[in-house]
Every structure is written in C-alpha cells, then in structure tokens.
Coordinates of C-alpha atoms and ligand atoms in Angstrom, one line a residue:
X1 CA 0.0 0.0 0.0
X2 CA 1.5 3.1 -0.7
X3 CA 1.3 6.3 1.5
X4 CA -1.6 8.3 -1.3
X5 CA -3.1 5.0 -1.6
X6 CA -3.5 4.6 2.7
X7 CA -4.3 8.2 3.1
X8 CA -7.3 8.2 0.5
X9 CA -8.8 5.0 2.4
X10 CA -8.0 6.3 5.9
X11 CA -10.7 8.8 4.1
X12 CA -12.9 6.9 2.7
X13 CA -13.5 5.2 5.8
X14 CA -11.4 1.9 4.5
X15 CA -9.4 -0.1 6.1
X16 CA -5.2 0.4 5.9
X17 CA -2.5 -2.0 6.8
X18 CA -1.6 1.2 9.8
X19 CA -2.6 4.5 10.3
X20 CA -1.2 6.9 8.1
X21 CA 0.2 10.4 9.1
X22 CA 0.9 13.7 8.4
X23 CA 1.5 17.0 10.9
X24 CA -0.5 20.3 9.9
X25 CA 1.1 23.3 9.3
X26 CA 4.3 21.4 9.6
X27 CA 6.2 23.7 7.8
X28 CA 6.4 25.9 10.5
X29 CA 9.1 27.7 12.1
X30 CA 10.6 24.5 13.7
X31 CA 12.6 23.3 11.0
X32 CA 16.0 25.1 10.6
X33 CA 16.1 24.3 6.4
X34 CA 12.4 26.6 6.8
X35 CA 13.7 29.5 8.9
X36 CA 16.9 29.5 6.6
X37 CA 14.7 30.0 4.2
X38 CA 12.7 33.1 5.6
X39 CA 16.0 34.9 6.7
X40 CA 16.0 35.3 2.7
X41 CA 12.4 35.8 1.7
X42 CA 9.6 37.2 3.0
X43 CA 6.4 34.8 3.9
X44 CA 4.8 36.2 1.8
X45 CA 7.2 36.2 -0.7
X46 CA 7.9 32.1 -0.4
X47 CA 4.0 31.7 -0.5
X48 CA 3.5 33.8 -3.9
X49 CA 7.2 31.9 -5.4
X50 CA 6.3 28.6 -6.6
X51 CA 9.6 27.3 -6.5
X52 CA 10.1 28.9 -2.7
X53 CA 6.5 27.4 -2.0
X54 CA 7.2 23.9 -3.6
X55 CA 10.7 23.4 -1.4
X56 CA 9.0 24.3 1.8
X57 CA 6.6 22.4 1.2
X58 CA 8.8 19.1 0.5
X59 CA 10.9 20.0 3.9
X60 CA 9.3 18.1 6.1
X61 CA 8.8 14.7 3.5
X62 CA 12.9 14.8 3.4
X63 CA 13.4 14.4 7.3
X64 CA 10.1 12.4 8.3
X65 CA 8.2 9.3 7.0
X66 CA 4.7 11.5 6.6
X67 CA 2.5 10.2 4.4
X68 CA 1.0 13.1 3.4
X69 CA 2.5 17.0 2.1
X70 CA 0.6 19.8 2.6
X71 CA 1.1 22.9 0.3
X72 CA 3.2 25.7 1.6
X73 CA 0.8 28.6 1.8
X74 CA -1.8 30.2 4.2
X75 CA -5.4 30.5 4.4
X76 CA -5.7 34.4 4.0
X77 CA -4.2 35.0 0.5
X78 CA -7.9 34.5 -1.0
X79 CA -8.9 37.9 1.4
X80 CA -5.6 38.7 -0.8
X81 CA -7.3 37.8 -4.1
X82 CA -10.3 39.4 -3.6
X83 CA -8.3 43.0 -2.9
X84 CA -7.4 43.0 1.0
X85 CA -4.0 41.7 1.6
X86 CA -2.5 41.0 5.0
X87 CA 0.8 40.8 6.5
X88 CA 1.9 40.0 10.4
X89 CA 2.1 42.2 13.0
X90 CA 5.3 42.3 15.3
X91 CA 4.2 41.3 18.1
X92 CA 2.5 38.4 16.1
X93 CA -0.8 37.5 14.9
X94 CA -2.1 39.0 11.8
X95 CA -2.9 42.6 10.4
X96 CA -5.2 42.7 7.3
X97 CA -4.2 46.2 5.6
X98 CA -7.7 47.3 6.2
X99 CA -10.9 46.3 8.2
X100 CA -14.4 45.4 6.0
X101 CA -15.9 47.7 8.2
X102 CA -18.7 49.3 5.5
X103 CA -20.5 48.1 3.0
X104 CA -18.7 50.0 0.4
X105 CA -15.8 47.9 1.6
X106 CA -17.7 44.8 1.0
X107 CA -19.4 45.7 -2.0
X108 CA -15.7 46.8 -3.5
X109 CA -13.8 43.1 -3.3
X110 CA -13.5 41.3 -6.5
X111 CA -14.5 37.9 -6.8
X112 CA -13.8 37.7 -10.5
X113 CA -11.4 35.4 -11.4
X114 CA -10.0 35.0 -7.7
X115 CA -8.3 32.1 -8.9
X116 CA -6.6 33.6 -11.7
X117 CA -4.6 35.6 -9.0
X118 CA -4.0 32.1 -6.9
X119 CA -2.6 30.5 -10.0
X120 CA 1.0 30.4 -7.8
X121 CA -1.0 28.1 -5.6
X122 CA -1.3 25.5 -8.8
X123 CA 2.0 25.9 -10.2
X124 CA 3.6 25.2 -6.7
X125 CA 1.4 21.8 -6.5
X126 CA 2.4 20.8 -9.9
X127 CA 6.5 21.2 -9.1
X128 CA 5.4 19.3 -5.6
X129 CA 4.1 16.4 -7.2
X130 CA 6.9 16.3 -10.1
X131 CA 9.3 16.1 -7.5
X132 CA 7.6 13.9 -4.9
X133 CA 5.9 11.6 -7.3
X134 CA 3.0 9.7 -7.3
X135 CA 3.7 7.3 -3.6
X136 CA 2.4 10.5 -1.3
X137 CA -0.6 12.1 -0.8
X138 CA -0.5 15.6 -1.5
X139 CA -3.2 18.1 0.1
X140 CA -4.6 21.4 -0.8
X141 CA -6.4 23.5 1.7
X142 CA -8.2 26.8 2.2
X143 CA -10.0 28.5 5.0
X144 CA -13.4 28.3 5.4
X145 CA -16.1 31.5 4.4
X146 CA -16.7 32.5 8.0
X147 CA -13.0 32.1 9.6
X148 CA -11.9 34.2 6.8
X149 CA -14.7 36.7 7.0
X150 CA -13.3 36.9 10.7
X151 CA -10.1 38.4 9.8
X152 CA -11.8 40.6 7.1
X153 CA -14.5 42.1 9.2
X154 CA -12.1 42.4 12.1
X155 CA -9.4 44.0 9.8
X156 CA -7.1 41.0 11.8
X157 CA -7.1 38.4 14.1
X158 CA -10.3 38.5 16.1
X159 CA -11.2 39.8 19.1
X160 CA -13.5 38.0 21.7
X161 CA -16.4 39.9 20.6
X162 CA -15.7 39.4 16.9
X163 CA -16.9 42.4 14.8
X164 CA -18.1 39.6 12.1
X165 CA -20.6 38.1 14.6
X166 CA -22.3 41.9 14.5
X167 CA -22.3 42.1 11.4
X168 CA -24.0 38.7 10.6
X169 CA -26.8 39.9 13.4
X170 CA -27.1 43.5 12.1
X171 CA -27.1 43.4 8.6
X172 CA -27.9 39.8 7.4
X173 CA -28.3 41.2 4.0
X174 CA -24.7 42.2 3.5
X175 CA -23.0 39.3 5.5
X176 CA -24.6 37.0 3.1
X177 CA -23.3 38.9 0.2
X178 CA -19.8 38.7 1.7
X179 CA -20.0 34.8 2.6
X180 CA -21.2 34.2 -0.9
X181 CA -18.1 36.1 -2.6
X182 CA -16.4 34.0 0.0
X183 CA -17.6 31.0 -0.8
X184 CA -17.1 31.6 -4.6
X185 CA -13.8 32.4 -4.4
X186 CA -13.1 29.3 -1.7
X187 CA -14.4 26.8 -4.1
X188 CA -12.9 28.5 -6.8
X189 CA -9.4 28.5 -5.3
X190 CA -10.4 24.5 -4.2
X191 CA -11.0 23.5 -7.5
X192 CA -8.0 24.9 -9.0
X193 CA -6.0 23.3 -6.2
X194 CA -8.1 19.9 -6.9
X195 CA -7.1 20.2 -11.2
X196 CA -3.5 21.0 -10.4
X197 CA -3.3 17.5 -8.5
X198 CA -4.4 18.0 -4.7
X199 CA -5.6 14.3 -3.4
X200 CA -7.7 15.8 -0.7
X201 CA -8.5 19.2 0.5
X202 CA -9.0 20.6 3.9
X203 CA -10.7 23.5 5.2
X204 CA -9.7 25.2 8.2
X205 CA -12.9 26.6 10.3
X206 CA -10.4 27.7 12.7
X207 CA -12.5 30.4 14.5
X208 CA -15.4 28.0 14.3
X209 CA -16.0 28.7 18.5
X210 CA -16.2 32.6 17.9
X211 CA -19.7 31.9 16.0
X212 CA -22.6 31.4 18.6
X213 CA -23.5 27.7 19.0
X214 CA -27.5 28.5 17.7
X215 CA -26.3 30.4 14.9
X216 CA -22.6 27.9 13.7
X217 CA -25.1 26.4 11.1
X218 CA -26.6 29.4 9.4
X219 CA -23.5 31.4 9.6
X220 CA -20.2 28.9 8.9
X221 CA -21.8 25.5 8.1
X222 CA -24.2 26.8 5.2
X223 CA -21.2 27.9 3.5
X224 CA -19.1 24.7 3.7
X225 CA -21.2 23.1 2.4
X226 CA -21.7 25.1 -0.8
X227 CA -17.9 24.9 -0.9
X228 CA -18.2 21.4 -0.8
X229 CA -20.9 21.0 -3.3
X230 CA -18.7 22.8 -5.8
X231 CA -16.1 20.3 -5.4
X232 CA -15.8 17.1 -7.2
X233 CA -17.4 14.3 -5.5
X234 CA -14.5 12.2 -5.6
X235 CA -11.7 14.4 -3.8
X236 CA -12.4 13.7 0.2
X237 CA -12.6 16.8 1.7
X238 CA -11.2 17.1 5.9
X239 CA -13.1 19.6 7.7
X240 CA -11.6 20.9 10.8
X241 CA -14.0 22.7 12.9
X242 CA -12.2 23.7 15.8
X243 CA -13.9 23.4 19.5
X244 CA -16.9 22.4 17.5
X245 CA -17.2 18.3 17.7
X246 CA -20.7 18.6 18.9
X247 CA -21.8 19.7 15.6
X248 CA -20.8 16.2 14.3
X249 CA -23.6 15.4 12.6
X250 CA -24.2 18.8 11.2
X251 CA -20.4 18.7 10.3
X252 CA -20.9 16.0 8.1
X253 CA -23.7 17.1 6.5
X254 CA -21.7 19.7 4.8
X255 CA -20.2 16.7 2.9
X256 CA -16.7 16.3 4.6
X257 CA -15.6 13.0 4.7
X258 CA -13.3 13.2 7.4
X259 CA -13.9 15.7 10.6
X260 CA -10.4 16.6 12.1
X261 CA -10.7 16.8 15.9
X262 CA -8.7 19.1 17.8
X263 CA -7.4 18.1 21.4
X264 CA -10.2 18.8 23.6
X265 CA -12.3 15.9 22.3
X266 CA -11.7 12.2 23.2
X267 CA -11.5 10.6 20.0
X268 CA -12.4 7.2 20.8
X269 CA -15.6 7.9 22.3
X270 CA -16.0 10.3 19.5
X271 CA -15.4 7.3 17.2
X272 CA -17.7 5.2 19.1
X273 CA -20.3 7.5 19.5
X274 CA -19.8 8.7 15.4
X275 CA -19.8 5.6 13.8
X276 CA -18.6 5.8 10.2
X277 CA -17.4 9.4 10.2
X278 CA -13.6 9.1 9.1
X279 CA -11.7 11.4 11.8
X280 CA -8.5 13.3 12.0
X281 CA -6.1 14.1 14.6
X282 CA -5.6 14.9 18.0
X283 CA -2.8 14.5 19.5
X284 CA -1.3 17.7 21.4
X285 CA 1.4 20.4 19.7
X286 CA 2.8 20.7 22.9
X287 CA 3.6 17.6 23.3
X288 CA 6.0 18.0 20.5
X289 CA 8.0 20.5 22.8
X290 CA 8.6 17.9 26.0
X291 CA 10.5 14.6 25.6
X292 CA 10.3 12.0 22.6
X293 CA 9.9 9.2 25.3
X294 CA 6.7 10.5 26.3
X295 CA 5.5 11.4 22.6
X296 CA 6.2 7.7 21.9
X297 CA 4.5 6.5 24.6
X298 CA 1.3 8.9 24.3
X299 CA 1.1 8.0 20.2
X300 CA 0.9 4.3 20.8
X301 CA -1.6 4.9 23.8
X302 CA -3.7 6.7 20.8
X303 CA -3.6 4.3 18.4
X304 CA -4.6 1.1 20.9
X305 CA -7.7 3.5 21.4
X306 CA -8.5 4.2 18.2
X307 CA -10.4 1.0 16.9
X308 CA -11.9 0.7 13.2
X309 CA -11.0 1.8 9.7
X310 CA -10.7 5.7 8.8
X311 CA -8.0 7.7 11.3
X312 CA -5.3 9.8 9.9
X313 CA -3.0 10.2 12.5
X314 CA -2.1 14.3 12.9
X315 CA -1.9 17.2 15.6
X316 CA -4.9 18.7 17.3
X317 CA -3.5 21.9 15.6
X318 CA -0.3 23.5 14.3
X319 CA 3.0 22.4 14.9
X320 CA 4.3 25.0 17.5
X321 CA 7.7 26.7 16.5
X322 CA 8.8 25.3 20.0
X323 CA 8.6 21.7 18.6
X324 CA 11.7 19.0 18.8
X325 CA 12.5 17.8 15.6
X326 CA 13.5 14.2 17.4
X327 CA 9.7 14.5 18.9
X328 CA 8.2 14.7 15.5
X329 CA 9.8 11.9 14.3
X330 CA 9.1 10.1 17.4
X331 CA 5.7 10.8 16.5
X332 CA 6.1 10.1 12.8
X333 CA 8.3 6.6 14.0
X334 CA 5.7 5.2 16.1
X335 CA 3.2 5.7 13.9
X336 CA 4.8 3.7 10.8
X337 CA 6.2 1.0 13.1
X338 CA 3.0 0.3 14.4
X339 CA 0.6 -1.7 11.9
X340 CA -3.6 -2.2 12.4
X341 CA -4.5 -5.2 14.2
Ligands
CP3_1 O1 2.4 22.9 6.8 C1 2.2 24.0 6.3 O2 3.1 24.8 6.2 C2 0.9 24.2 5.6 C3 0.7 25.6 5.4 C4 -0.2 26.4 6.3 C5 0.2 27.7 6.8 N1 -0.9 28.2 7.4 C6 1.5 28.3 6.7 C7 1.9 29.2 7.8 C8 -1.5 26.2 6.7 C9 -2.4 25.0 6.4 C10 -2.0 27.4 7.3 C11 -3.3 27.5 7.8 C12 -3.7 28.8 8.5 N2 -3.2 30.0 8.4 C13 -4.7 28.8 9.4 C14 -5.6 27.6 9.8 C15 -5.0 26.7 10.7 C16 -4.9 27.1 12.1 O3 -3.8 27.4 12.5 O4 -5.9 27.2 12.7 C17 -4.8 30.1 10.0 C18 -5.8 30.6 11.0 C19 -3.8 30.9 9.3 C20 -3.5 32.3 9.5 C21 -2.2 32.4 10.1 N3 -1.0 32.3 9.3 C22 -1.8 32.6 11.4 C23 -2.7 32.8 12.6 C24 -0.4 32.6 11.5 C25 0.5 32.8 12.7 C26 0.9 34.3 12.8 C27 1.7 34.6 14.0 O5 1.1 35.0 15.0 O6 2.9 34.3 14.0 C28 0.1 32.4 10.2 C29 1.5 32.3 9.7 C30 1.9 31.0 9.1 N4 1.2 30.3 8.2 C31 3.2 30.4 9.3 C32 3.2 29.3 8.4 C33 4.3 28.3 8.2 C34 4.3 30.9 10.2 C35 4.9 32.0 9.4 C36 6.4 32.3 9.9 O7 6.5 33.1 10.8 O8 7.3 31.8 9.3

C-alpha cells in the first residue's frame, strides 16, 4: 500500500495496513532548512514563489516518514485575491491592511477570477508532485467563508467579541453577500488546487467557537457546504471545525468526509459514539515541545484507542515553532512502526 493509496482509504472510511500520518502546518518555524529560508524571503514572498512554496513544502517529507505534504501557503491570500491583503504584525498575529468595516468595503472586493490571481498556488502543486511523485498524498487546503470573513471584518485576528458576529446579526443582507463572494472564491481556489493535483483538501474553520453555538449552522456550516458542493465528488474533503465536535452530525452534513478533531475531544468515544465518520487528529502540539519518550509513549496509547478503519493520525492543531524535531519523528516513527490489528 503506498502512503496516497493509505491516506485516500483512511478517508474513505477503509481499512489500511496502519494508520497513516501527516503534521499540519508542519512547515512551521521548527525546521532550521524553513527558517533559513525566511531569513532570505519574505512569507509572503515564499507563499507567492512557486519554487520557494514547492521546497518548503517538500521539507518536512525529506526528514520524516509522513505520508502526506501539505502545500506551503496560508489560508488568508484568498482575502488577498479578492483586494485586501494582509501581513503579520510584530508582536504576532495577523494585520489585514484594512478592516471590512462598511458596506462600500464589502461591496468593492473582486470575486472575479480569484483564482486567476492564486494560480501560484497551482504551479507550486504541480513542481510538488513532479518532484515527490505519485507514492504521497499531497493536500490542498483553504479556510473556510466565515473564519476568513473573521479576519476581514475584524481587519485581523479577532477579538473575543468578533466584529463579524455583529455584522452577521445586524445586517444579514450584507454578511450574506460577503459569505457568498467568499464562498465563490473558496471553491474557486479548491478546484484549482483539486485540477492542479491535490488528493484531498482541507478547510480550516479555525474560529469555528467565535460563532454562537445556535447560529454555527446558518453562519459557517451553510457555507461549507456550498464549498463542498462545488467540489468534485470524488476528492475527500477534511473539515476541521475547531472546539466544535458537537456539531458532528451537522459537520458531516456539509459533505466532509473526514472531521479533524482538535485536542479537547476524546477521539475514541467520539469514534464510538460517530460511527462511520472518518476522523483526523488529535494529539497535542505541545507535546512535541517535552521529551520523545513520552510522545512515543502517548502516540501508541492513541492508536490502541483508536479501533476501526478511517483515522489519519495528525496534531490537534499546528505544529508550534517550539517543537523538537527528534519528537516529530518520534511521532512520525511510532506511527509507521506500528501496523492495524
Ligand atoms: O504545513 C504547512 O506549512 C501548511 C501551510 C499552512 C500555513 N498556514 C503556513 C503558515 C496552513 C495549512 C496554514 C493555515 C492557517 N493560516 C490557518 C488555519 C490553521 C490554524 O492554525 O488554525 C490560519 C488561522 C492561518 C492564519 C495564520 N497564518 C496565522 C494565525 C499565522 C501565525 C501568525 C503569528 O502570529 O505568527 C500564520 C502564519 C503562518 N502560516 C506560518 C506558516 C508556516 C508561520 C509564518 C512564519 O513566521 O514563518
């Protein structure tokens, strides 16, 4: 079986000789190769430079036994596309260059030919799988309408209160407009990332818990799922809804195939009490920082939990810059030494 062909199973729900594996955002500031890189370019810069974009992206394949490579880019360069680009602030987080904060703002974004303007995107994923070949799963990704719409309305990360959730409440007329561009241009970008050779795409509803639980279907979920419905059948799609796995059945209705779980939820009493949803994740990025003893020891406590076809192994959430790279492969190791009983 080789990694692409164990991945797409692990999605479908079918079962794999193990579990296979990949880390997200694992191109993070943890690797030396990647921050040897940014000392040159900006991130914006290696994003928008296919070459730059396909060589970060391969970084983590060359030192690890993933199964799985994840483009090299970042959820907010379709707010970019559509005429509000962004950039990181000092003190981190991120700054859009302007806040959607009137209608004319809103009414102003361009969601003609978004793609057209992510075409870099395409270009890396073709060098990606020249280079890498067809043994690995490679996966595209995009952020979902209303974690996106966060950062737009908010003008950057989000507060607490976020200034989106007002919106959506004050002027339903004009939020919808905005989530439809949205969604347009996230299906758009999707299916462009799909042609250009993407096994699987995921979508990253990130600020999922800023969105009031009686309202997560009418604001966020609507719009996945018109994402989805754009998408080829065929092409799982992973849905990660963080703080959100109460919604599973709602979640799947969107038409994800597998939910990624973040670390607050027990995965297999999720599984148990799920059935056939395929599920991602969960272990925890800091457990990346500590010793690769315990990581080994915590992975293989995961996987005699997990029972069933349809896991990918994977992080909760991002790979912190903090993390050891002998803890990732720790990670990675136990993994691939350990087949499904
Ligand atoms: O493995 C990979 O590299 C995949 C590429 C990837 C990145 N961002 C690259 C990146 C992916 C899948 C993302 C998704 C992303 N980007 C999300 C959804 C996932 C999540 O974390 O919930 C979000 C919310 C973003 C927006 C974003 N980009 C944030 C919040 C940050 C951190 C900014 C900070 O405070 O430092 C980024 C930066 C970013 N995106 C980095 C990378 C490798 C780090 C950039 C650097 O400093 O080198």
């Amino acid at each position: 079986m080789t990694s692409r062909e164990r991945f797409l199973a692990a999605c479908r729900c079918m079962p794999t000789d193990r579990r296979p594996v990949w880390l997200m955002r694992q191109a993070g500031r943890y690797l030396p190769e990647y921050r040897a890189l940014k000392q040159k370019h900006s991130f914006v810069e290696m994003v928008k430079t296919p070459a730059l974009a396909a060589e970060v992206t391969l970084q983590p394949l060359r030192r690890f036994a993933l199964d799985a490579a994840i483009l090299f880019s970042d959820i907010l360069v379709v707010p970019e596309a559509l005429g509000q680009p962004y950039h990181f602030r000092e003190e981190g987080g991120i700054a859009m260059d302007y806040a959607l904060d009137s209608p004319e703002k809103i009414n102003r974004l361009d969601g003609k030919n978004a793609a057209e303007r992510l075409a870099y995107q395409a270009d890396a994923l073709r060098l990606v799988r020249k280079e890498m070949g067809d043994e690995k799963a490679l996966l595209g990704f995009a952020g979902s309408p209303w974690t996106l719409a966060a950062y737009m309305v908010e003008g950057g990360s989000p507060a607490e209160q976020p200034k989106v959730a007002k919106l959506a409440k004050s002027n339903p007329a004009l939020f919808d407009a905005l989530m439809q561009k949205l969604a347009r241009a996230v299906a758009e970008c999707l299916n462009q990332q799909i042609a250009a050779g993407a096994d699987a795409v995921q979508i990253f509803d990130s600020w999922a818990a800023m969105c009031p639980n009686e309202n997560y279907s009418a604001w966020s979920l609507r719009w996945i799922r018109e994402v989805i419905a754009a998408l080829p059948p065929k092409t799982p799609v992973i849905l990660f809804a963080k703080g959100m796995a109460q919604h599973a059945p709602a979640l799947t209705a969107t038409g994800a195939a597998v939910l990624s779980l973040d670390t607050s939820v027990d995965v297999a009493a999720f599984r148990k009490s799920y059935g056939t949803i395929a599920t991602q994740g969960n272990l925890d990025p800091e457990l990346l920082n500590g010793e690769p003893a315990l990581v080994r020891e915590t992975t293989k406590k995961l996987l005699e939990q997990i029972s069933g076809p349809g896991h990918i192994v994977n992080l909760g959430h991002g790979v912190t810059p903090q993390a050891k790279i002998e803890c990732v492969a720790a990670l990675v190791d136990t993994v691939v030494e350990t087949p499904c009983t």
